[in-house]
């Protein structure tokens, strides 16, 4: 039986670990050729190897998407080497938390540069290709899926800049959705609660201790749970657009 995404090409940013890695594997399992971008190419190759051995197509791309040129180059290389672009998953991100007054401004800048501006750069570069895929691709629909967060829906103390970056993702996505709806380029946002990934590890020790305590008794989501949400969005029929999915661990309040 032909897989739903057979003949399509997806680009997943931040695919060297966690949600991005799981999403790349999920889209490959649905039949997509997948381009995976991140800074740690060795980790991308770890993901690509078994997939290629199983007959899949995986293109690894070294890119720091905080730089507009590298973000654009990642998109252009995907199209040059895989021939098209039907699905863009903007997943790359980081979460550096702490009370505003005690946070180095550099941490804020990095989050806005990657979580928001980086996502906007890849999207800007991808839009002409996505419009082309929607006009004449195998499914005659294309997708942008932006990985936001519960913190893109509700603001929390200790998370001011992370929330600001993710609220920005929500606003950008909704405006884009309205602009592209008539061209069959769907825009979806996935808003995970706490997921068991490397994300928390980049925080200062005192912040990590607070985060571990908050979730000590809660079973977090697995990266695959979020990948399932992305795969659900991009495998819907052409006339169905899932605009927003909020996915929390059951016990997370
Ligand atoms: P991980 O830390 O496991 O993954 C983050 C990914 O982003 C890595 O592949 C990393 O790759 C990539 N990345 C970071 N900075 C850059 C950059 N400048 N250029 C390119 N890639 C970059 O965390 P998650 O899988 O949890 O995070 C994925 C997304 O999910 C993020 O947007 C995060 O905000 C969101 N999210 C996560 C939640 C959680 O609880 N884990 C909850 C809600 C949302 P590399 O370092 O190799 O460049």
Short mmCIF file of C-alpha atoms and ligand atoms in Angstrom, two decimals:
data_model
loop_
_atom_site.label_atom_id
_atom_site.label_comp_id
_atom_site.label_asym_id
_atom_site.label_seq_id
_atom_site.Cartn_x
_atom_site.Cartn_y
_atom_site.Cartn_z
CA UNK A 1 0.00 0.00 0.00
CA UNK A 2 1.33 3.48 -0.86
CA UNK A 3 2.25 5.46 2.23
CA UNK A 4 0.48 8.80 2.76
CA UNK A 5 3.59 10.97 2.31
CA UNK A 6 5.10 8.94 -0.53
CA UNK A 7 6.65 11.27 -3.11
CA UNK A 8 6.82 14.22 -0.72
CA UNK A 9 9.83 15.92 0.87
CA UNK A 10 9.98 17.20 4.45
CA UNK A 11 12.53 19.44 6.17
CA UNK A 12 12.74 19.14 9.96
CA UNK A 13 14.88 21.65 11.86
CA UNK A 14 16.48 20.68 15.17
CA UNK A 15 16.37 17.00 14.26
CA UNK A 16 19.57 16.00 16.05
CA UNK A 17 17.67 15.08 19.23
CA UNK A 18 14.32 14.96 20.97
CA UNK A 19 11.12 15.97 19.21
CA UNK A 20 12.81 16.84 15.92
CA UNK A 21 14.54 13.47 15.67
CA UNK A 22 11.32 11.60 16.50
CA UNK A 23 9.39 13.72 14.00
CA UNK A 24 11.87 13.05 11.20
CA UNK A 25 11.53 9.32 11.84
CA UNK A 26 7.73 9.57 11.95
CA UNK A 27 7.56 11.41 8.63
CA UNK A 28 9.99 8.95 7.06
CA UNK A 29 7.77 6.11 8.28
CA UNK A 30 4.88 7.79 6.43
CA UNK A 31 6.96 7.65 3.24
CA UNK A 32 8.49 11.14 3.07
CA UNK A 33 12.05 11.80 1.98
CA UNK A 34 13.42 13.80 4.88
CA UNK A 35 16.01 16.55 5.20
CA UNK A 36 17.22 17.00 8.77
CA UNK A 37 18.99 20.15 9.92
CA UNK A 38 20.85 21.05 13.11
CA UNK A 39 24.33 22.03 14.27
CA UNK A 40 25.38 18.54 15.50
CA UNK A 41 25.84 16.69 12.22
CA UNK A 42 27.15 13.55 13.94
CA UNK A 43 23.80 13.17 15.66
CA UNK A 44 21.99 13.72 12.36
CA UNK A 45 24.10 10.97 10.78
CA UNK A 46 23.18 8.61 13.65
CA UNK A 47 19.54 9.15 12.74
CA UNK A 48 20.10 8.89 8.99
CA UNK A 49 22.13 5.67 8.91
CA UNK A 50 19.49 3.11 9.95
CA UNK A 51 16.85 4.91 7.92
CA UNK A 52 18.90 4.80 4.73
CA UNK A 53 19.69 1.13 5.39
CA UNK A 54 15.94 0.51 5.49
CA UNK A 55 15.52 2.16 2.08
CA UNK A 56 14.62 5.67 3.20
CA UNK A 57 16.02 8.94 1.89
CA UNK A 58 17.60 11.17 4.53
CA UNK A 59 19.62 14.30 3.76
CA UNK A 60 21.65 15.69 6.66
CA UNK A 61 22.31 19.43 6.73
CA UNK A 62 24.62 21.29 9.12
CA UNK A 63 22.88 24.55 9.90
CA UNK A 64 22.61 27.11 12.65
CA UNK A 65 19.18 28.48 11.87
CA UNK A 66 19.77 31.59 13.98
CA UNK A 67 21.67 32.84 10.96
CA UNK A 68 19.44 33.89 8.09
CA UNK A 69 21.92 32.73 5.46
CA UNK A 70 22.26 29.27 6.99
CA UNK A 71 18.50 28.93 7.44
CA UNK A 72 17.92 29.83 3.80
CA UNK A 73 20.76 27.53 2.67
CA UNK A 74 19.16 24.61 4.53
CA UNK A 75 15.92 25.13 2.62
CA UNK A 76 17.65 25.62 -0.73
CA UNK A 77 19.82 22.52 -0.27
CA UNK A 78 16.74 20.44 0.53
CA UNK A 79 15.09 21.51 -2.70
CA UNK A 80 18.30 21.21 -4.75
CA UNK A 81 19.05 17.67 -3.57
CA UNK A 82 15.60 16.21 -2.94
CA UNK A 83 13.76 18.07 -5.68
CA UNK A 84 10.96 19.80 -3.83
CA UNK A 85 9.59 20.78 -0.42
CA UNK A 86 6.12 19.77 0.77
CA UNK A 87 6.48 19.89 4.56
CA UNK A 88 8.45 22.22 6.81
CA UNK A 89 8.62 21.37 10.51
CA UNK A 90 10.08 24.29 12.45
CA UNK A 91 11.18 22.51 15.58
CA UNK A 92 14.66 23.84 16.47
CA UNK A 93 14.57 25.66 19.77
CA UNK A 94 15.93 26.10 23.23
CA UNK A 95 14.52 26.96 26.62
CA UNK A 96 16.64 28.94 29.05
CA UNK A 97 14.60 29.82 32.12
CA UNK A 98 15.00 31.85 35.29
CA UNK A 99 13.79 35.04 36.96
CA UNK A 100 14.06 37.95 34.53
CA UNK A 101 16.27 40.11 36.72
CA UNK A 102 18.78 37.29 37.21
CA UNK A 103 18.94 36.19 33.58
CA UNK A 104 21.76 37.30 31.30
CA UNK A 105 20.21 39.17 28.37
CA UNK A 106 22.30 37.01 26.05
CA UNK A 107 20.06 34.03 26.95
CA UNK A 108 16.99 36.01 25.88
CA UNK A 109 18.63 37.01 22.64
CA UNK A 110 19.58 33.43 21.82
CA UNK A 111 16.01 32.20 22.38
CA UNK A 112 14.48 34.89 20.22
CA UNK A 113 17.14 34.31 17.55
CA UNK A 114 16.45 30.57 17.34
CA UNK A 115 12.87 29.98 18.54
CA UNK A 116 11.32 32.91 16.69
CA UNK A 117 13.60 34.55 14.13
CA UNK A 118 15.16 31.25 13.03
CA UNK A 119 11.70 29.80 12.48
CA UNK A 120 10.73 32.89 10.50
CA UNK A 121 13.88 32.69 8.34
CA UNK A 122 13.31 29.06 7.34
CA UNK A 123 9.65 29.76 6.71
CA UNK A 124 10.40 32.77 4.53
CA UNK A 125 12.85 30.75 2.45
CA UNK A 126 10.44 27.81 2.20
CA UNK A 127 7.25 29.61 1.20
CA UNK A 128 7.78 29.71 -2.59
CA UNK A 129 8.66 26.01 -2.61
CA UNK A 130 5.69 25.09 -0.43
CA UNK A 131 3.34 27.07 -2.68
CA UNK A 132 4.74 25.19 -5.68
CA UNK A 133 4.24 21.84 -3.92
CA UNK A 134 0.65 22.75 -3.08
CA UNK A 135 -0.01 23.72 -6.67
CA UNK A 136 1.40 20.65 -8.37
CA UNK A 137 2.71 18.19 -5.75
CA UNK A 138 1.58 14.62 -5.23
CA UNK A 139 -0.89 15.65 -2.52
CA UNK A 140 -1.67 19.18 -3.81
CA UNK A 141 -1.28 20.49 -0.28
CA UNK A 142 1.76 21.62 1.71
CA UNK A 143 2.39 22.09 5.41
CA UNK A 144 4.25 24.31 7.83
CA UNK A 145 4.19 22.86 11.33
CA UNK A 146 5.61 25.08 14.05
CA UNK A 147 6.59 23.56 17.38
CA UNK A 148 5.54 26.08 19.99
CA UNK A 149 4.78 25.10 23.61
CA UNK A 150 2.20 25.34 26.34
CA UNK A 151 4.36 28.39 27.09
CA UNK A 152 3.10 29.83 23.80
CA UNK A 153 -0.44 29.77 25.19
CA UNK A 154 0.05 30.60 28.87
CA UNK A 155 2.82 32.75 30.36
CA UNK A 156 4.67 31.49 33.44
CA UNK A 157 6.96 33.18 35.95
CA UNK A 158 10.61 32.21 35.37
CA UNK A 159 9.87 31.84 31.65
CA UNK A 160 9.42 35.41 30.41
CA UNK A 161 11.62 35.34 27.32
CA UNK A 162 10.85 31.71 26.44
CA UNK A 163 7.12 32.56 26.59
CA UNK A 164 7.70 35.71 24.56
CA UNK A 165 9.45 33.70 21.84
CA UNK A 166 6.72 31.04 21.77
CA UNK A 167 3.83 33.55 21.88
CA UNK A 168 5.57 35.10 18.89
CA UNK A 169 5.48 31.75 17.12
CA UNK A 170 1.72 31.58 17.68
CA UNK A 171 1.12 35.07 16.31
CA UNK A 172 3.34 34.52 13.29
CA UNK A 173 1.66 31.19 12.56
CA UNK A 174 -1.88 32.54 12.72
CA UNK A 175 -1.13 35.45 10.40
CA UNK A 176 0.61 33.09 8.00
CA UNK A 177 -2.31 30.67 8.15
CA UNK A 178 -4.71 33.38 7.04
CA UNK A 179 -2.44 34.42 4.17
CA UNK A 180 -1.87 30.90 2.85
CA UNK A 181 -5.19 29.14 3.43
CA UNK A 182 -6.49 29.75 -0.07
CA UNK A 183 -3.30 28.37 -1.61
CA UNK A 184 -3.52 25.04 0.26
CA UNK A 185 -0.42 25.70 2.32
CA UNK A 186 -1.61 24.70 5.78
CA UNK A 187 -0.07 26.17 8.93
CA UNK A 188 -0.29 24.16 12.13
CA UNK A 189 1.05 24.78 15.61
CA UNK A 190 1.88 22.04 18.11
CA UNK A 191 2.08 23.11 21.75
CA UNK A 192 3.67 20.39 23.90
CA UNK A 193 3.70 20.32 27.67
CA UNK A 194 6.77 18.85 29.34
CA UNK A 195 8.61 16.33 27.15
CA UNK A 196 11.48 14.04 28.18
CA UNK A 197 14.27 15.48 25.99
CA UNK A 198 17.62 17.28 26.32
CA UNK A 199 15.89 20.68 26.38
CA UNK A 200 16.17 21.30 30.14
CA UNK A 201 19.83 20.32 30.27
CA UNK A 202 21.02 23.65 28.85
CA UNK A 203 19.75 25.58 31.89
CA UNK A 204 21.84 26.84 34.74
CA UNK A 205 21.99 24.28 37.64
CA UNK A 206 19.73 26.27 39.96
CA UNK A 207 17.04 26.47 37.27
CA UNK A 208 17.34 22.77 36.44
CA UNK A 209 16.81 21.92 40.10
CA UNK A 210 13.52 23.86 40.13
CA UNK A 211 12.35 22.19 36.92
CA UNK A 212 13.17 18.71 38.19
CA UNK A 213 11.27 19.39 41.41
CA UNK A 214 8.20 20.71 39.57
CA UNK A 215 7.86 17.55 37.52
CA UNK A 216 9.24 15.04 40.04
CA UNK A 217 6.03 13.02 40.25
CA UNK A 218 4.73 13.57 36.71
CA UNK A 219 5.25 11.21 33.80
CA UNK A 220 6.43 13.52 31.03
CA UNK A 221 5.57 13.08 27.36
CA UNK A 222 8.01 11.19 25.15
CA UNK A 223 9.32 12.84 21.98
CA UNK A 224 7.38 10.29 19.96
CA UNK A 225 4.11 11.52 21.47
CA UNK A 226 4.72 14.95 19.93
CA UNK A 227 5.95 13.43 16.66
CA UNK A 228 2.60 11.60 16.50
CA UNK A 229 0.82 14.97 16.66
CA UNK A 230 2.93 16.36 13.80
CA UNK A 231 2.39 13.24 11.70
CA UNK A 232 -1.35 13.48 12.33
CA UNK A 233 -1.43 17.09 11.11
CA UNK A 234 0.48 16.48 7.88
CA UNK A 235 -1.30 13.28 6.88
CA UNK A 236 -4.82 14.77 6.88
CA UNK A 237 -6.76 14.97 3.65
CA UNK A 238 -6.30 18.12 1.57
CA UNK A 239 -9.48 19.78 2.85
CA UNK A 240 -8.62 19.28 6.56
CA UNK A 241 -6.33 21.74 8.35
CA UNK A 242 -5.41 21.05 11.97
CA UNK A 243 -4.38 24.53 13.05
CA UNK A 244 -3.42 23.88 16.67
CA UNK A 245 -2.71 20.89 18.92
CA UNK A 246 -2.02 21.33 22.65
CA UNK A 247 -0.54 18.11 24.03
CA UNK A 248 0.17 17.86 27.77
CA UNK A 249 1.27 14.99 29.98
CA UNK A 250 -1.98 13.80 31.56
CA UNK A 251 -0.94 14.92 35.06
CA UNK A 252 0.46 18.33 34.04
CA UNK A 253 -1.78 21.09 35.38
P1 LIG B 1 16.19 19.14 22.34
O1 LIG B 1 17.16 19.96 23.10
O2 LIG B 1 16.29 17.65 22.44
O3 LIG B 1 16.22 19.53 20.80
C1 LIG B 1 16.43 20.84 20.36
C2 LIG B 1 16.88 20.79 18.92
O4 LIG B 1 17.03 22.12 18.43
C3 LIG B 1 18.21 20.08 18.76
O5 LIG B 1 18.16 19.23 17.64
C4 LIG B 1 19.18 21.22 18.50
O6 LIG B 1 20.22 20.77 17.62
C5 LIG B 1 18.27 22.20 17.77
N1 LIG B 1 18.80 23.56 17.80
C6 LIG B 1 19.01 24.35 18.87
N2 LIG B 1 19.56 25.51 18.49
C7 LIG B 1 19.70 25.44 17.13
C8 LIG B 1 20.21 26.32 16.15
N3 LIG B 1 20.72 27.52 16.47
N4 LIG B 1 20.21 25.93 14.85
C9 LIG B 1 19.73 24.70 14.51
N5 LIG B 1 19.21 23.84 15.40
C10 LIG B 1 19.22 24.20 16.70
O7 LIG B 1 14.77 19.63 22.83
P2 LIG B 1 13.26 19.30 22.35
O8 LIG B 1 13.24 18.20 21.39
O9 LIG B 1 12.48 19.20 23.58
O10 LIG B 1 12.88 20.69 21.65
C11 LIG B 1 12.34 20.80 20.36
C12 LIG B 1 11.31 21.91 20.34
O11 LIG B 1 10.23 21.55 21.20
C13 LIG B 1 11.82 23.27 20.83
O12 LIG B 1 11.33 24.27 19.97
C14 LIG B 1 11.19 23.39 22.21
O13 LIG B 1 11.00 24.74 22.58
C15 LIG B 1 9.89 22.66 21.99
N6 LIG B 1 9.24 22.20 23.22
C16 LIG B 1 9.85 21.29 24.04
C17 LIG B 1 9.26 20.91 25.23
C18 LIG B 1 9.90 19.99 26.21
O14 LIG B 1 9.42 19.86 27.34
N7 LIG B 1 10.96 19.27 25.84
C19 LIG B 1 7.94 21.43 25.61
C20 LIG B 1 7.38 22.35 24.66
C21 LIG B 1 8.01 22.71 23.52
P3 LIG B 1 21.76 21.20 17.68
O15 LIG B 1 22.09 21.48 19.11
O16 LIG B 1 22.45 19.99 17.12
O17 LIG B 1 21.87 22.38 16.78
#
